[in-house]
Coordinates of C-alpha atoms in Angstrom, one line a residue:
Chain A
M2 CA 0.0 0.0 0.0
R3 CA 1.2 3.5 -0.8
S4 CA 1.4 6.4 1.7
V5 CA -1.3 9.0 1.0
S6 CA -1.1 12.8 1.6
I7 CA -3.6 15.7 1.6
I8 CA -2.3 18.2 -1.0
G9 CA -5.1 20.7 -0.9
V10 CA -8.2 21.6 1.2
G11 CA -11.3 23.8 0.9
C12 CA -14.4 24.5 2.9
T13 CA -17.4 26.8 2.6
K14 CA -18.8 28.9 5.4
F15 CA -21.1 26.7 7.5
G16 CA -24.5 28.0 8.6
E17 CA -27.9 28.7 7.3
R18 CA -27.0 29.3 3.7
W19 CA -30.3 30.3 2.1
D20 CA -28.4 32.2 -0.6
V21 CA -26.8 29.1 -2.1
S22 CA -27.8 25.6 -3.2
L23 CA -26.2 22.2 -2.6
R24 CA -24.5 22.4 -6.0
D25 CA -23.2 25.9 -5.4
M26 CA -21.6 24.9 -2.1
V27 CA -19.9 21.7 -3.4
A28 CA -18.5 23.6 -6.4
E29 CA -17.2 26.3 -4.0
A30 CA -15.5 23.8 -1.7
G31 CA -14.1 21.9 -4.7
V32 CA -12.7 24.9 -6.4
L33 CA -11.0 26.1 -3.2
A34 CA -9.4 22.7 -2.7
I35 CA -8.2 22.4 -6.3
D36 CA -6.8 26.0 -6.2
D37 CA -5.0 25.1 -2.9
S38 CA -3.4 22.1 -4.5
N39 CA -2.2 23.9 -7.6
L40 CA -3.9 21.2 -9.8
I41 CA -5.7 21.5 -13.1
G42 CA -8.9 19.6 -13.7
E43 CA -7.4 17.1 -16.1
Q44 CA -5.1 15.7 -13.4
I45 CA -8.0 14.5 -11.2
D46 CA -8.6 10.7 -11.5
A47 CA -11.7 10.2 -9.3
L48 CA -14.2 11.9 -7.0
Y49 CA -15.8 10.6 -3.8
V50 CA -18.5 12.6 -2.1
G51 CA -20.1 12.0 1.3
N52 CA -23.7 12.9 1.5
M53 CA -26.3 11.5 3.9
S54 CA -29.7 12.4 2.6
A55 CA -29.9 14.9 -0.3
G56 CA -33.0 12.9 -1.3
R57 CA -34.8 14.0 1.8
F58 CA -33.3 17.5 2.2
V59 CA -33.3 18.8 -1.4
E60 CA -35.0 15.9 -3.3
Q61 CA -31.9 15.3 -5.3
E62 CA -30.2 11.9 -5.5
H63 CA -27.4 10.9 -7.9
I64 CA -24.9 13.2 -6.1
G65 CA -21.9 11.5 -7.6
A66 CA -22.6 12.6 -11.1
L67 CA -23.9 15.9 -9.9
I68 CA -20.7 17.0 -8.2
A69 CA -18.5 16.0 -11.2
D70 CA -20.9 18.1 -13.3
C71 CA -20.9 21.1 -10.9
A72 CA -17.1 21.0 -10.6
G73 CA -16.9 21.4 -14.4
L74 CA -15.4 17.9 -14.8
S75 CA -18.2 16.1 -16.7
R76 CA -16.3 16.3 -19.9
L77 CA -13.5 14.2 -18.4
H78 CA -15.9 11.3 -17.6
I79 CA -14.0 10.3 -14.4
P80 CA -15.6 8.0 -11.9
S81 CA -17.5 9.9 -9.2
T82 CA -19.0 8.0 -6.3
R83 CA -21.4 9.0 -3.5
V84 CA -20.9 7.2 -0.2
E85 CA -23.3 7.2 2.8
A86 CA -22.8 6.3 6.4
A87 CA -25.2 8.7 8.0
C88 CA -23.3 11.5 9.8
A89 CA -20.0 9.6 9.0
S90 CA -20.6 10.0 5.3
G91 CA -17.8 12.6 5.0
G92 CA -15.3 10.5 6.9
L93 CA -16.2 7.5 4.8
A94 CA -15.7 9.5 1.6
L95 CA -12.2 10.4 2.8
R96 CA -11.4 6.8 3.6
Q97 CA -12.6 5.6 0.2
G98 CA -10.4 8.2 -1.4
V99 CA -7.4 7.1 0.8
L100 CA -8.0 3.5 -0.1
A101 CA -8.2 4.3 -3.8
V102 CA -4.8 6.2 -3.8
A103 CA -3.1 3.8 -1.3
S104 CA -4.0 0.8 -3.5
G105 CA -2.4 2.4 -6.5
Y106 CA -5.7 2.4 -8.5
H107 CA -5.9 6.2 -8.7
D108 CA -3.3 8.9 -8.2
I109 CA -5.2 12.2 -7.6
V110 CA -8.5 11.9 -5.9
I111 CA -10.9 14.5 -4.4
A112 CA -12.8 13.5 -1.3
A113 CA -15.7 15.9 -0.7
G114 CA -18.7 16.1 1.6
V115 CA -21.9 18.2 1.3
E116 CA -25.3 18.6 3.0
K117 CA -28.0 21.2 2.5
M118 CA -30.3 20.8 5.5
T119 CA -32.1 24.1 6.0
D120 CA -34.4 24.0 3.0
V121 CA -36.9 21.8 4.9
S122 CA -38.7 22.3 8.2
S123 CA -36.9 21.3 11.4
G124 CA -39.4 18.4 11.9
T125 CA -38.6 17.0 8.4
A126 CA -34.9 17.4 9.1
A127 CA -35.3 15.6 12.5
D128 CA -37.1 12.8 10.7
A129 CA -34.4 12.5 8.0
L130 CA -31.7 12.4 10.6
A131 CA -33.7 9.8 12.6
S132 CA -33.3 7.4 9.6
A133 CA -29.7 7.0 10.8
A134 CA -31.1 5.1 13.8
D135 CA -33.0 1.8 13.6
R136 CA -36.3 2.7 11.9
E137 CA -38.1 -0.5 13.0
W138 CA -36.8 -0.9 16.5
E139 CA -36.1 2.6 17.7
C140 CA -37.9 5.3 15.6
F141 CA -41.1 3.4 15.3
F142 CA -41.4 3.7 19.1
G143 CA -40.7 7.4 19.1
A144 CA -36.9 7.6 19.4
T145 CA -35.2 10.7 18.1
F146 CA -31.4 11.3 17.8
P147 CA -31.2 13.6 20.8
A148 CA -33.1 10.9 22.8
L149 CA -30.6 8.2 22.0
Y150 CA -27.7 10.4 23.1
A151 CA -29.7 11.6 26.1
M152 CA -30.0 8.0 27.2
M153 CA -26.3 7.5 26.9
A154 CA -25.8 10.7 28.9
R155 CA -28.2 9.6 31.6
L156 CA -26.4 6.3 32.1
H157 CA -23.0 8.0 32.0
M158 CA -24.1 10.4 34.7
R159 CA -25.4 7.6 36.8
R160 CA -22.3 5.4 36.5
Y161 CA -19.5 7.9 36.5
G162 CA -21.0 10.9 38.3
T163 CA -20.8 13.0 35.1
T164 CA -22.7 16.3 35.6
H165 CA -24.8 18.4 33.2
D166 CA -22.4 21.3 33.9
Q167 CA -19.5 19.1 32.6
M168 CA -21.4 18.4 29.4
A169 CA -22.4 22.1 29.1
Q170 CA -18.7 23.0 29.4
V171 CA -18.1 21.1 26.1
A172 CA -20.6 23.5 24.5
V173 CA -19.1 26.6 26.1
K174 CA -15.6 25.6 25.0
N175 CA -16.6 24.7 21.4
H176 CA -18.5 28.0 21.1
H177 CA -15.3 29.8 22.2
H178 CA -13.3 27.9 19.6
G179 CA -16.0 28.7 17.0
C180 CA -15.4 32.4 17.7
L181 CA -11.9 32.0 16.4
N182 CA -13.0 30.2 13.2
P183 CA -14.2 32.3 10.3
I184 CA -16.2 29.5 8.7
A185 CA -18.0 28.5 11.9
Q186 CA -21.8 28.8 12.0
Y187 CA -21.8 30.2 15.6
Q188 CA -19.2 32.8 16.4
M189 CA -20.5 33.8 19.8
E190 CA -19.6 33.0 23.3
I191 CA -22.1 31.2 25.6
T192 CA -22.0 30.5 29.3
L193 CA -22.9 27.4 31.4
D194 CA -26.0 29.3 32.5
D195 CA -27.0 29.8 28.9
V196 CA -26.9 26.1 28.2
D197 CA -28.8 25.3 31.4
R198 CA -31.5 27.8 30.6
S199 CA -31.9 26.8 27.0
P200 CA -35.1 24.7 26.3
M201 CA -35.0 21.0 27.1
V202 CA -34.9 18.8 23.9
S203 CA -34.5 15.4 25.5
D204 CA -33.7 15.3 29.2
P205 CA -30.8 15.8 30.2
L206 CA -29.9 17.4 26.8
H207 CA -30.9 21.1 26.2
V208 CA -30.9 22.9 22.9
L209 CA -27.4 24.2 23.5
D210 CA -26.1 20.6 24.1
C211 CA -27.1 19.8 20.5
S212 CA -25.3 20.5 17.2
P213 CA -27.3 22.6 14.8
I214 CA -29.0 22.0 11.5
S215 CA -26.5 23.4 8.9
D216 CA -25.6 23.8 5.3
G217 CA -22.0 23.4 4.1
A218 CA -19.5 21.6 2.0
A219 CA -15.8 20.7 2.2
A220 CA -13.2 19.0 0.0
V221 CA -9.7 17.7 0.3
V222 CA -7.3 16.6 -2.5
L223 CA -5.4 13.3 -2.0
A224 CA -2.2 12.2 -3.8
P225 CA 0.5 9.6 -3.2
T226 CA 3.0 11.0 -0.7
E227 CA 5.9 10.4 -3.1
I228 CA 4.6 13.0 -5.5
A229 CA 2.8 15.2 -3.0
R230 CA 5.5 17.9 -2.8
K231 CA 5.1 18.5 -6.5
F232 CA 1.8 20.1 -5.6
A233 CA 2.0 21.3 -2.0
D234 CA 4.7 22.9 0.1
T235 CA 3.3 21.3 3.2
P236 CA 1.5 18.1 2.4
V237 CA -0.3 16.4 5.3
R238 CA 0.3 12.7 5.5
I239 CA -2.5 10.3 6.4
V240 CA -0.7 7.8 8.6
G241 CA -3.8 5.9 9.8
S242 CA -7.3 5.2 8.6
G243 CA -9.7 3.1 10.6
Q244 CA -13.3 2.2 10.1
A245 CA -15.6 0.0 12.3
S246 CA -19.2 -0.9 12.6
D247 CA -21.6 -1.9 15.4
T248 CA -25.2 -2.7 16.0
L249 CA -27.6 -0.1 14.4
A250 CA -29.8 0.1 17.5
L251 CA -28.3 1.6 20.7
H252 CA -30.1 -1.0 22.9
D253 CA -28.2 -3.9 21.3
R254 CA -24.8 -2.5 22.1
R255 CA -22.4 -4.4 24.5
D256 CA -22.3 -1.2 26.6
I257 CA -24.6 1.8 26.2
T258 CA -21.9 4.3 27.4
T259 CA -19.2 3.1 25.0
L260 CA -19.0 3.5 21.3
D261 CA -17.3 0.2 20.5
A262 CA -17.1 1.3 16.8
T263 CA -14.9 4.2 17.9
V264 CA -12.7 1.9 20.0
H265 CA -12.1 -0.4 17.1
A266 CA -11.6 2.3 14.5
A267 CA -9.1 4.0 16.8
H268 CA -7.3 0.8 17.5
S269 CA -6.9 0.2 13.8
A270 CA -5.8 3.7 13.0
F271 CA -3.3 4.0 15.9
G272 CA -1.9 0.6 14.9
Q273 CA -1.2 1.8 11.3
A274 CA 0.3 5.0 12.5
G275 CA 2.5 3.3 15.1
I276 CA 1.7 6.0 17.7
E277 CA -0.4 6.2 20.9
P278 CA -3.3 8.5 21.9
K279 CA -0.9 10.5 24.1
D280 CA 1.1 11.4 20.9
I281 CA -1.9 13.3 19.4
D282 CA -1.5 17.1 19.6
V283 CA -5.0 18.2 18.3
A284 CA -8.2 16.3 17.5
E285 CA -11.5 16.9 15.9
V286 CA -14.1 14.5 17.5
H287 CA -17.8 13.9 16.8
D288 CA -19.6 16.2 19.3
C289 CA -23.1 15.9 17.7
F290 CA -24.2 16.3 21.3
T291 CA -22.1 17.5 24.2
I292 CA -22.1 13.9 25.7
G293 CA -20.7 12.8 22.3
E294 CA -17.4 14.6 22.9
I295 CA -17.1 13.2 26.4
L296 CA -17.7 9.6 25.1
A297 CA -15.3 10.2 22.2
I298 CA -12.3 11.3 24.2
E299 CA -12.8 8.3 26.4
D300 CA -13.3 5.8 23.6
L301 CA -10.4 7.2 21.6
G302 CA -8.1 6.5 24.6
F303 CA -7.3 10.2 25.5
V304 CA -8.7 9.8 29.0
E305 CA -9.8 6.8 31.2
K306 CA -13.4 5.6 30.8
G307 CA -15.6 7.8 33.0
Q308 CA -13.2 10.7 33.1
G309 CA -14.4 12.6 30.0
G310 CA -16.6 15.0 31.9
K311 CA -13.9 15.8 34.3
A312 CA -11.5 16.5 31.4
A313 CA -14.0 19.0 30.0
E314 CA -14.4 20.7 33.4
E315 CA -10.6 20.9 34.0
G316 CA -10.0 22.6 30.6
I317 CA -7.7 19.9 29.3
T318 CA -9.6 19.8 26.0
A319 CA -9.7 23.6 25.5
L320 CA -7.2 25.6 23.4
G321 CA -4.1 26.0 25.6
G322 CA -4.9 22.8 27.4
R323 CA -3.0 19.5 27.2
L324 CA -5.1 18.2 24.3
P325 CA -7.2 20.7 22.4
I326 CA -10.3 19.1 21.1
N327 CA -12.5 20.6 18.3
T328 CA -10.5 23.7 17.6
S329 CA -12.9 24.3 14.6
G330 CA -15.7 24.7 17.1
G331 CA -16.7 21.1 16.5
L332 CA -20.1 20.1 15.2
K333 CA -21.6 22.1 18.1
A334 CA -20.4 25.6 17.0
C335 CA -18.8 25.2 13.6
G336 CA -22.0 23.5 12.4
H337 CA -23.0 20.0 11.3
P338 CA -24.0 19.7 7.7
V339 CA -23.8 15.9 8.2
G340 CA -22.2 14.8 4.9
A341 CA -19.6 17.6 5.0
T342 CA -18.6 17.1 8.7
G343 CA -16.0 14.3 8.2
I344 CA -14.2 16.3 5.5
K345 CA -14.4 19.5 7.5
Q346 CA -12.6 17.7 10.3
A347 CA -9.8 16.7 8.0
Y348 CA -9.7 20.3 6.7
E349 CA -9.3 21.6 10.2
I350 CA -6.6 19.1 11.1
A351 CA -4.7 19.8 7.9
L352 CA -4.8 23.6 8.6
Q353 CA -3.5 22.9 12.1
L354 CA -0.6 20.7 10.9
R355 CA 0.2 23.2 8.2
G356 CA 0.3 26.0 10.8
E357 CA -2.4 27.9 9.1
A358 CA -5.1 27.8 11.7
G359 CA -4.8 31.5 12.6
K360 CA -6.1 32.5 16.1
R361 CA -6.9 28.9 17.0
Q362 CA -3.5 27.5 16.0
V363 CA -2.1 24.8 18.3
E364 CA 1.6 25.3 18.7
D365 CA 3.9 22.8 16.9
A366 CA 1.1 20.4 16.2
E367 CA 2.7 17.3 14.7
F368 CA 0.0 14.6 14.9
G369 CA -3.8 15.3 14.5
L370 CA -6.8 13.0 14.6
A371 CA -10.3 13.2 13.1
H372 CA -13.1 11.1 14.5
N373 CA -16.5 10.9 12.7
V374 CA -19.5 8.9 13.9
G375 CA -22.5 7.6 12.0
G376 CA -25.8 7.4 13.8
S377 CA -25.6 6.6 17.5
G378 CA -22.3 4.6 16.8
G379 CA -23.2 2.1 14.1
T380 CA -20.2 3.5 12.2
A381 CA -17.1 5.2 13.3
I382 CA -14.2 6.4 11.2
V383 CA -10.8 7.6 12.6
H384 CA -8.1 9.3 10.6
I385 CA -4.6 10.1 12.0
M386 CA -2.6 12.7 10.1
S387 CA 1.0 14.0 10.4
R388 CA 3.1 16.8 9.2
Chain B
M339 CA -35.8 -20.8 14.1
E340 CA -38.5 -21.2 16.7
E341 CA -41.0 -18.6 17.8
Y342 CA -40.6 -17.4 21.4
K343 CA -42.9 -15.2 23.4
F344 CA -41.3 -12.9 25.9
K345 CA -43.1 -12.2 29.2
G346 CA -42.7 -8.5 28.4
T347 CA -41.6 -7.5 31.9
G348 CA -38.3 -5.9 32.4
T349 CA -36.1 -3.3 34.0
V350 CA -35.2 0.3 32.9
V351 CA -31.5 0.5 31.8
T352 CA -31.6 4.2 30.9
F353 CA -34.3 6.7 29.8
T354 CA -35.1 10.2 28.7
T355 CA -38.1 12.5 28.4
I356 CA -38.6 13.8 24.9
Y357 CA -39.8 17.5 24.5
T358 CA -38.9 17.9 20.8
A359 CA -39.9 15.0 18.6
T360 CA -40.1 14.2 14.9
E361 CA -43.3 15.2 13.1
D362 CA -45.0 11.8 13.7
F363 CA -44.6 12.1 17.5
D364 CA -44.8 15.9 17.9
R365 CA -48.4 15.8 19.3
Q366 CA -47.4 13.3 22.0
T367 CA -44.6 15.4 23.7
P368 CA -43.5 15.2 26.4
Y369 CA -43.1 11.4 26.5
N370 CA -40.7 9.1 28.1
L371 CA -38.5 6.8 26.1
A372 CA -36.3 4.0 27.7
I373 CA -34.0 1.2 27.0
I374 CA -35.5 -1.8 28.8
R375 CA -33.8 -5.0 29.6
L376 CA -36.4 -7.8 29.4
D377 CA -36.3 -10.4 32.1
E378 CA -35.1 -13.0 29.6
G379 CA -32.0 -10.9 28.7
P380 CA -32.5 -9.0 25.4
R381 CA -32.9 -5.2 25.5
L382 CA -35.3 -3.0 23.5
T383 CA -36.4 0.6 23.1
G384 CA -39.9 1.7 24.2
Q385 CA -42.1 4.4 25.7
I386 CA -42.9 4.4 29.4
V387 CA -46.4 5.7 30.0
S388 CA -45.9 7.6 33.3
S389 CA -45.2 11.1 34.5
A390 CA -41.5 11.9 33.9
D391 CA -40.6 12.2 37.6
K392 CA -41.7 8.6 38.3
V393 CA -39.2 7.0 35.8
K394 CA -36.0 5.8 37.4
I395 CA -33.0 3.6 36.2
G396 CA -33.6 0.1 37.6
M397 CA -37.4 0.5 37.8
R398 CA -39.5 -2.5 36.9
V399 CA -41.9 -2.2 34.0
S400 CA -44.6 -4.3 32.4
P401 CA -46.0 -4.1 28.8
V402 CA -49.3 -2.6 27.6
F403 CA -50.9 -2.6 24.2
R404 CA -51.2 0.9 22.8
I405 CA -51.6 3.0 19.7
L406 CA -48.1 4.1 18.6
G407 CA -49.0 6.3 15.7
K408 CA -51.5 7.2 13.0
E409 CA -51.0 8.1 9.3
G410 CA -53.2 11.2 9.4
D411 CA -57.0 11.2 10.3
R412 CA -58.0 8.5 7.9
G413 CA -54.8 6.5 7.5
I414 CA -53.4 3.3 9.0
I415 CA -53.2 3.2 12.8
Y416 CA -50.1 1.5 14.2
Y417 CA -50.4 -0.5 17.4
G418 CA -47.6 -1.9 19.5
T419 CA -46.1 -2.2 23.0
K420 CA -45.5 0.5 25.5
F421 CA -44.5 0.0 29.1
V422 CA -45.9 1.1 32.5
P423 CA -44.3 1.1 35.9
V424 CA -45.0 -2.1 37.9
E425 CA -46.9 -1.2 41.0
E426 CA -44.8 -2.6 43.8
P427 CA -47.0 -4.3 46.4
N428 CA -47.2 -2.2 49.5
V429 CA -47.4 -4.7 52.3
D430 CA -47.9 -2.1 55.1
G431 CA -50.4 0.2 53.5
P432 CA -54.1 -0.3 52.9
K433 CA -55.3 -2.6 50.1

């Protein structure tokens, strides 16, 4: 297998983008990434795009061909493939691109992600997102996504003494990070009190414990490491790519407060990279709900099981702390256009490793990690990157 | 494969009270949703018909047959299982 590097990145502003369509956003992100990598269109061998549910959100399927067309590449007739793993669709697109280059089948590949979620009512959006859960055994009985994570949170609180204030601290921190990120959906500070006083969605999760409904797109350009320097001054090497699955329904898991898919994907990625969790300098993890970040840092091996809430409270995971988590603002503050999220995470880590993260730069970051979850943990994807 | 009928009684593993639901369940809010461990071992997800403050982790529940949803005013009605708290026998109190 060949070593693979990211030679270019691009990302749109995340938020309520009523001024643009899905195709506008994916074209914008693609052009930014292609410009960043000093490529011309003819050099691109294949496209992968992560998209969860354009059929439900904008009544458009066949996103593979659509993005090749929007990017002005239809005349080249290159393969363009949409992949789907609910909220991990972006991470999966990145992994498919990595595998295609690593295997030697393709040289230059674009991995993109896009979701346009604000064209439908919030009820319709909630229902579309609920299709990432088990429709017959969870949603049929009234389960929603926040409800599934709320049930994880409730049990975590009971077992490990995690408090709602510790969860709220994740939102406060990620909003602070979001203020330093020009593409973030929310660039405003919030307080613990704001989280506590925001309306209850699914007890114990309040509105401000939840990531928002968002529009956005992101793209990265991949190449074999051996030729990466021809295109980029500072290519970012992908040193580990792990993917794992688990039961679709939360109630069937070995443990309700552990995402075993995350544990297995991380084990695989760290094994390939030949490093340990303590070697990671900066990470983007899947904080679709505040409890999600707490579970993620435990299951990725950054802290002991049960210590995630305490880590948030002590500021270890904030910028300036021992392990800055979600410097982009995470899903919480940067926004969560589901198909784009996994690629945006790679975009943020690439900026950090290139030293181009501006006000939210982590000093001398050498190793970064991106962690993307589908559903309540039916899929997890972990990428480890290095300067 | 052999058909097996569960007793339907079980214990609450974890739960939540839902205040914002999908469109199909919007009119039922707030309602309690739980993961229940059936006495035979398997776990499932279901609603607990009770006031929110009565639901606790470890609480015993038993099944009831209820309407789960309707496809509009004239559409199909879905029936299924919900759960209710098991009334613990109170040996000291009045019958």
